[in-house]
Amino acid sequence: MKSSFPTRVVAFLASAALLSVTACSAGSGTSSGGSSPGGGQDLSIGLVAEPASLDFTTTDGAAIPQALLGNVYETLVKQDDSGKIVPSLAKSWTVSADRKTYTFDLVDNAKFTNGKQFTASDAVFSINRVKTAWTISLKSAMDVVSAATAVSPTKLQVTLAKPSNDWLFRMTTRIGAMFSETGVSALATAPVGTGPFKFSKWNRGDSIVLTRNDDYWGTKPNFAQITLKYFKDATALNNALLTSTINVIGTVQAPEALSQFTSNSKYQVIEGTTNGEVLLSFNNSRPVFKDVRTRQAIRMAIDHKALLDTCWAGRGKLIGSMVPPTDPWYEDLTGIAPYDLAKAKSLLQASGAAGQTLRLRLPTLPYATSCGQVVKSDLEQAGLKVQIDQLEFPAAWLTTVFKNADYDMSIIAHVEPRDLGAVFNAKYYTRYDDPTLQADLAAADAGDEATQVADMKKAARRLSEQAAGDWLFLLPNLMVADKDIKGLPTNAITEAFDLSKLSR
Amino acid sequence: MILRLIERTAVFLVSLAVSTVLVFAFMAILPGDPARVALGVNASDAAVAELRRQFGLDRPLPTQYFDWVGGLLHGDLGTSYVSKVAIGPQVFDRLQVTLWLVVAGMIVALIVAVPAGTMMAARHRQVSGLALSAVSQIGVAVPAFLAGILLIVVFAVKLGWLPANGWTPPAQDPGMFLKQLILPALSLGLVQGAVLTRYVRSAVLDVLREDYLRTARAKGLRPFHALWRHGLRNAAVPVVTVLGLQLATLLIGAVVVERVFVIPGLGSLLLDGVSNRDLLLVQDVVMVLVLAVLLVNFLVDILYVALDPRLRASA
């Protein structure tokens, strides 16, 4: 008699369990497809950090150009995988002898997705609009333009106020994006460009869907539809690839977890370089950093190779200054301040900084958090005291460290291309005031290509010798993808993620 | 009864009003300038000031508060600082997703808790009851996100039975919807179920000691039938109260579980809003969550009275 009640409960639980097992096995047949149909026509790419808006003219952040630049919007000139400036919407261009006038020959068969033909007057409109309607700080790169004129529908002339090599380079970034005069009414939700893909749908909180632009003027993409799926953390991203919800991890966020892919023949791992210099920044306006010996001591106290192994699984490149290998003026400058604990100690004694407490204020980003601990322990070995503060990124870090320069040291990756001059100047949060450096940079910008390379080399070397900061390492471009995906870029050196060359 | 209804309604409305002030005040003291986050590094102070003006952040705080509450009363949640899209429809879309999760989680919790709790009570002096008790104790200690991660590792990554993350609306693909719902619902529901089991157990134990149950047993009813016919309805009264409170916990748990399973619900909207300093959006989402919790408690209070005639008499 007594057993009847528990028996029923057990029977009930057992049937519930059975039910759930049937539900599970019903799923097993098709779950490998995930939410992407997985055929030859579609592709799903996992990325981190969904854009907040689709309008990169008024909202900053790398996520928007990553999705749209080169895919939906195109520029007159672009960078290839090795960093060279090559034609895009401009077939060719010439520079006048005084280096102030650029004449572009434009392609004659490009069309915006709203049906309008792309002409030189759209280019004039786009260039002028940067100065009038854009709000993000990058727009200042367009200040040097004094006039843009449409000579004919396919000929554009741009006059600069002074010679600037940097201007043409910046035209490969988002400020060079070509907009349609009739296509800028709803940039935040309905982008219109000439690119190989059309913006199709934004499932907020989940994904952005791009479809092939069948009227594209250039080589048409292989995939009819590419979904960019956004994940909040590395584990979810990895799991999505492991369960075939996505086909590609666009940016690996946890290199220490890569082994689950490298050991599996279903996947390929791609490693190249980026523009992301992970900088241990110094607040150069603080008395303790006025003495070059203190700054050099810090660089020599850090065992960079060991640091990279510990905090980024050995993936990445040691650079020794603010230049990635894909820039024409790159030199290996890691020899300027080699790891030398004894020398670091004596330099600190000489400068009087030994025993001082430095505040290392870290943004809540994976590489900063993990490398911060190594930096602390290395510097404490050399005789400094280090106090670590975590600041929520972006908001709290931006206000405290970046705007108010209320810090001694911080760690952040500077991912802007060719940002040496932007990062090391008196107005920036590094508060690095060096007239010699500024003079070198100005000469580099105004001269011809050979002068530019020579002067930039000089600037990079000076920066490293002066120890204006310490370059912990260059972030690697790490991607994992299904074995059969082709056309993934080895290096990620532009803001754009070129999807048009991908195929299976 | 009527008096109690009026009293509860008044408490509900006052709590709601007070929470608007609190939510607004918390947003106001949150560090980080929305305009600077939107414009990014290198933005000039002039540009930031101009954007603050566009957002209306340069107005006095009381003005901002009354504008916001005034909008809420008209059902206007405003426009996001960051995405420049109306917030109302976004919150409504995301709320539907979160509700599916909460409801599914609640169903799982009940399926676990009612039989397990009843059995634990009925056999509370036997080894099997004690063993169940211990298992539920472990369940109580496991946070929902940990349960989620474990479920993903086992059922998605190792066994490949179910997707690890993602969300498909039921209207679009019901099969995929169910597959993607199972693991999040389990991670929410199992943990909540373990908590609920404890309450069901003690409620049933209390009922078992009641005179009327002894009477029923004396009349010759078998223990289970006695409990079924006379006990469970009475045991339901305290359990419903807890259920209401748990619904609030489930809502908060869903915020975390959405993150683990990459589900575009209210929780992920809230987290994105916080990191983008999309203050108006955060204010709105928090208010919706607060409203939901207060509403549930209000309804539970009323249901409580309806379920238990003794309370009706005393009121």
Coordinates of N, CA and C in Angstrom, one line a residue, chain A residues 280-368:
Chain A
L280 N 51.5 49.6 -23.0 CA 51.5 49.9 -21.6 C 51.8 51.4 -21.6
S281 N 50.7 52.2 -21.4 CA 50.9 53.7 -21.5 C 51.3 54.3 -20.2
F282 N 52.1 55.3 -20.3 CA 52.6 56.1 -19.2 C 51.9 57.5 -19.2
N283 N 51.5 58.0 -18.1 CA 51.1 59.4 -18.0 C 52.3 60.2 -17.9
N284 N 52.8 60.7 -19.1 CA 54.0 61.4 -19.2 C 54.0 62.8 -18.5
S285 N 52.9 63.2 -18.0 CA 52.8 64.5 -17.3 C 53.1 64.3 -15.8
R286 N 53.1 63.1 -15.4 CA 53.4 62.8 -13.9 C 54.9 63.0 -13.7
P287 N 55.3 63.6 -12.5 CA 56.7 63.8 -12.2 C 57.5 62.5 -12.4
V288 N 57.0 61.4 -11.9 CA 57.8 60.2 -11.9 C 58.2 59.8 -13.3
F289 N 57.4 60.2 -14.3 CA 57.7 59.8 -15.7 C 58.5 60.8 -16.4
K290 N 58.8 61.9 -15.8 CA 59.6 63.0 -16.4 C 61.0 62.5 -16.7
D291 N 61.5 61.6 -15.9 CA 62.9 61.1 -16.0 C 62.9 59.9 -17.0
V292 N 63.7 60.1 -18.1 CA 63.7 59.0 -19.1 C 64.2 57.7 -18.6
R293 N 65.0 57.8 -17.5 CA 65.6 56.5 -16.9 C 64.5 55.7 -16.3
T294 N 63.5 56.3 -15.7 CA 62.4 55.6 -15.1 C 61.6 54.8 -16.2
R295 N 61.4 55.6 -17.3 CA 60.6 55.0 -18.4 C 61.3 53.8 -19.0
Q296 N 62.7 54.0 -19.2 CA 63.5 52.9 -19.8 C 63.5 51.7 -18.8
A297 N 63.6 52.0 -17.6 CA 63.7 50.9 -16.6 C 62.5 50.1 -16.6
I298 N 61.3 50.7 -16.8 CA 60.1 49.9 -16.8 C 60.1 49.0 -18.1
R299 N 60.5 49.6 -19.2 CA 60.6 48.7 -20.4 C 61.5 47.5 -20.2
M300 N 62.7 47.8 -19.5 CA 63.7 46.7 -19.4 C 63.3 45.7 -18.3
A301 N 62.4 46.1 -17.4 CA 62.0 45.2 -16.3 C 60.9 44.2 -16.8
I302 N 60.3 44.5 -17.9 CA 59.3 43.6 -18.4 C 59.9 42.5 -19.4
D303 N 59.7 41.3 -19.1 CA 60.1 40.2 -19.9 C 59.0 39.9 -20.9
H304 N 59.1 40.6 -22.1 CA 58.0 40.6 -23.1 C 57.7 39.3 -23.6
K305 N 58.7 38.4 -23.8 CA 58.4 37.1 -24.4 C 57.5 36.3 -23.4
A306 N 58.0 36.4 -22.1 CA 57.3 35.6 -21.1 C 55.9 36.2 -20.9
L307 N 55.8 37.5 -21.0 CA 54.5 38.1 -20.8 C 53.5 37.6 -21.9
L308 N 54.0 37.6 -23.1 CA 53.1 37.2 -24.2 C 52.7 35.7 -24.0
D309 N 53.6 34.9 -23.6 CA 53.3 33.5 -23.4 C 52.2 33.4 -22.3
T310 N 52.4 34.1 -21.2 CA 51.5 34.0 -20.1 C 50.1 34.6 -20.4
C311 N 50.0 35.8 -20.9 CA 48.7 36.4 -21.0 C 48.0 36.3 -22.3
W312 N 48.7 36.0 -23.4 CA 48.0 35.8 -24.7 C 48.4 34.5 -25.4
A313 N 48.8 33.5 -24.6 CA 49.1 32.2 -25.1 C 50.2 32.2 -26.2
G314 N 51.1 33.2 -26.1 CA 52.2 33.2 -27.0 C 51.8 33.7 -28.4
R315 N 50.5 34.0 -28.6 CA 50.1 34.5 -30.0 C 50.2 36.0 -30.0
G316 N 50.8 36.5 -31.1 CA 51.1 37.9 -31.2 C 52.5 38.1 -31.5
K317 N 52.9 39.4 -31.7 CA 54.2 39.7 -32.1 C 54.8 40.8 -31.3
L318 N 56.1 40.7 -30.9 CA 56.8 41.7 -30.2 C 57.3 42.8 -31.2
I319 N 57.0 44.0 -30.9 CA 57.3 45.0 -31.9 C 58.3 46.1 -31.4
G320 N 58.3 46.5 -30.2 CA 59.3 47.4 -29.7 C 59.0 48.9 -30.0
S321 N 58.0 49.2 -30.8 CA 57.6 50.6 -31.0 C 56.2 50.6 -31.6
M322 N 55.7 51.8 -32.0 CA 54.3 51.9 -32.3 C 54.0 51.6 -33.8
V323 N 54.8 50.7 -34.4 CA 54.6 50.4 -35.8 C 54.4 48.9 -36.1
P324 N 53.2 48.5 -36.7 CA 53.0 47.1 -37.1 C 53.8 46.7 -38.3
P325 N 54.1 45.4 -38.5 CA 55.0 45.0 -39.7 C 54.4 45.3 -41.0
T326 N 53.1 45.6 -41.1 CA 52.5 45.9 -42.4 C 52.6 47.4 -42.8
D327 N 53.2 48.2 -42.0 CA 53.4 49.6 -42.4 C 54.8 49.7 -43.1
P328 N 54.9 50.5 -44.1 CA 56.1 50.5 -44.9 C 57.4 50.9 -44.1
W329 N 57.2 51.6 -43.0 CA 58.4 52.0 -42.2 C 58.6 51.1 -41.0
Y330 N 58.1 49.9 -41.0 CA 58.4 49.0 -39.9 C 59.8 48.6 -39.8
E331 N 60.3 48.6 -38.6 CA 61.7 48.0 -38.3 C 61.5 47.2 -37.0
D332 N 62.2 46.1 -36.8 CA 62.2 45.4 -35.5 C 63.0 46.2 -34.5
L333 N 62.3 46.8 -33.6 CA 63.0 47.7 -32.6 C 63.0 47.1 -31.2
T334 N 62.7 45.7 -31.1 CA 62.7 45.1 -29.8 C 64.0 45.1 -29.1
G335 N 65.1 45.4 -29.9 CA 66.4 45.4 -29.3 C 66.8 46.6 -28.5
I336 N 66.0 47.7 -28.7 CA 66.3 49.0 -28.0 C 66.2 48.9 -26.5
A337 N 65.2 48.2 -26.0 CA 65.1 48.0 -24.5 C 65.0 46.5 -24.2
P338 N 66.0 45.7 -24.3 CA 65.9 44.3 -24.0 C 65.7 44.0 -22.5
Y339 N 65.1 42.9 -22.3 CA 64.8 42.5 -20.9 C 66.1 42.5 -20.1
D340 N 66.3 43.3 -19.0 CA 67.5 43.3 -18.2 C 67.1 43.8 -16.9
L341 N 66.9 42.8 -16.0 CA 66.3 43.2 -14.6 C 67.4 44.0 -13.8
A342 N 68.6 43.6 -13.9 CA 69.7 44.3 -13.1 C 69.8 45.8 -13.6
K343 N 69.8 46.0 -14.9 CA 69.9 47.3 -15.4 C 68.6 48.1 -15.0
A344 N 67.5 47.5 -15.1 CA 66.2 48.2 -14.7 C 66.3 48.7 -13.3
K345 N 66.8 47.8 -12.4 CA 67.0 48.1 -11.0 C 67.9 49.3 -10.8
S346 N 69.0 49.3 -11.5 CA 70.0 50.4 -11.3 C 69.5 51.7 -11.8
L347 N 68.7 51.6 -13.0 CA 68.1 52.8 -13.6 C 67.1 53.4 -12.6
L348 N 66.3 52.6 -12.0 CA 65.3 53.1 -11.0 C 66.0 53.7 -9.8
Q349 N 67.1 53.1 -9.3 CA 67.8 53.7 -8.2 C 68.3 55.1 -8.6
A350 N 68.9 55.2 -9.9 CA 69.5 56.4 -10.3 C 68.4 57.5 -10.5
S351 N 67.2 57.1 -11.0 CA 66.2 58.1 -11.2 C 65.5 58.5 -9.9
G352 N 65.7 57.7 -8.9 CA 65.0 57.9 -7.6 C 63.6 57.4 -7.6
A353 N 63.2 56.6 -8.6 CA 61.8 56.2 -8.6 C 61.6 54.9 -7.8
A354 N 62.7 54.2 -7.4 CA 62.6 52.9 -6.7 C 61.7 53.1 -5.5
G355 N 60.8 52.1 -5.3 CA 60.0 52.1 -4.1 C 58.7 52.9 -4.2
Q356 N 58.6 53.7 -5.3 CA 57.4 54.5 -5.5 C 56.2 53.6 -5.9
T357 N 55.0 54.0 -5.6 CA 53.8 53.3 -6.0 C 53.2 53.9 -7.2
L358 N 53.0 53.0 -8.2 CA 52.3 53.5 -9.5 C 51.0 52.9 -9.6
R359 N 50.0 53.7 -10.1 CA 48.7 53.2 -10.2 C 48.5 52.7 -11.6
L360 N 48.2 51.4 -11.8 CA 48.0 50.8 -13.1 C 46.5 50.6 -13.2
R361 N 45.8 51.5 -14.0 CA 44.4 51.5 -14.1 C 44.0 50.8 -15.4
L362 N 43.4 49.6 -15.3 CA 43.1 48.7 -16.4 C 41.7 48.8 -16.8
P363 N 41.5 48.8 -18.2 CA 40.1 48.6 -18.7 C 39.7 47.2 -18.5
T364 N 38.4 46.9 -18.4 CA 37.9 45.5 -18.2 C 37.9 44.8 -19.6
L365 N 39.1 44.6 -20.2 CA 39.2 43.9 -21.4 C 40.2 42.7 -21.2
P366 N 39.9 41.6 -21.9 CA 40.6 40.4 -21.5 C 42.2 40.5 -21.5
Y367 N 42.7 41.1 -22.6 CA 44.2 41.2 -22.7 C 44.7 42.1 -21.6
A368 N 44.0 43.2 -21.3 CA 44.5 44.2 -20.3 C 44.5 43.5 -18.9

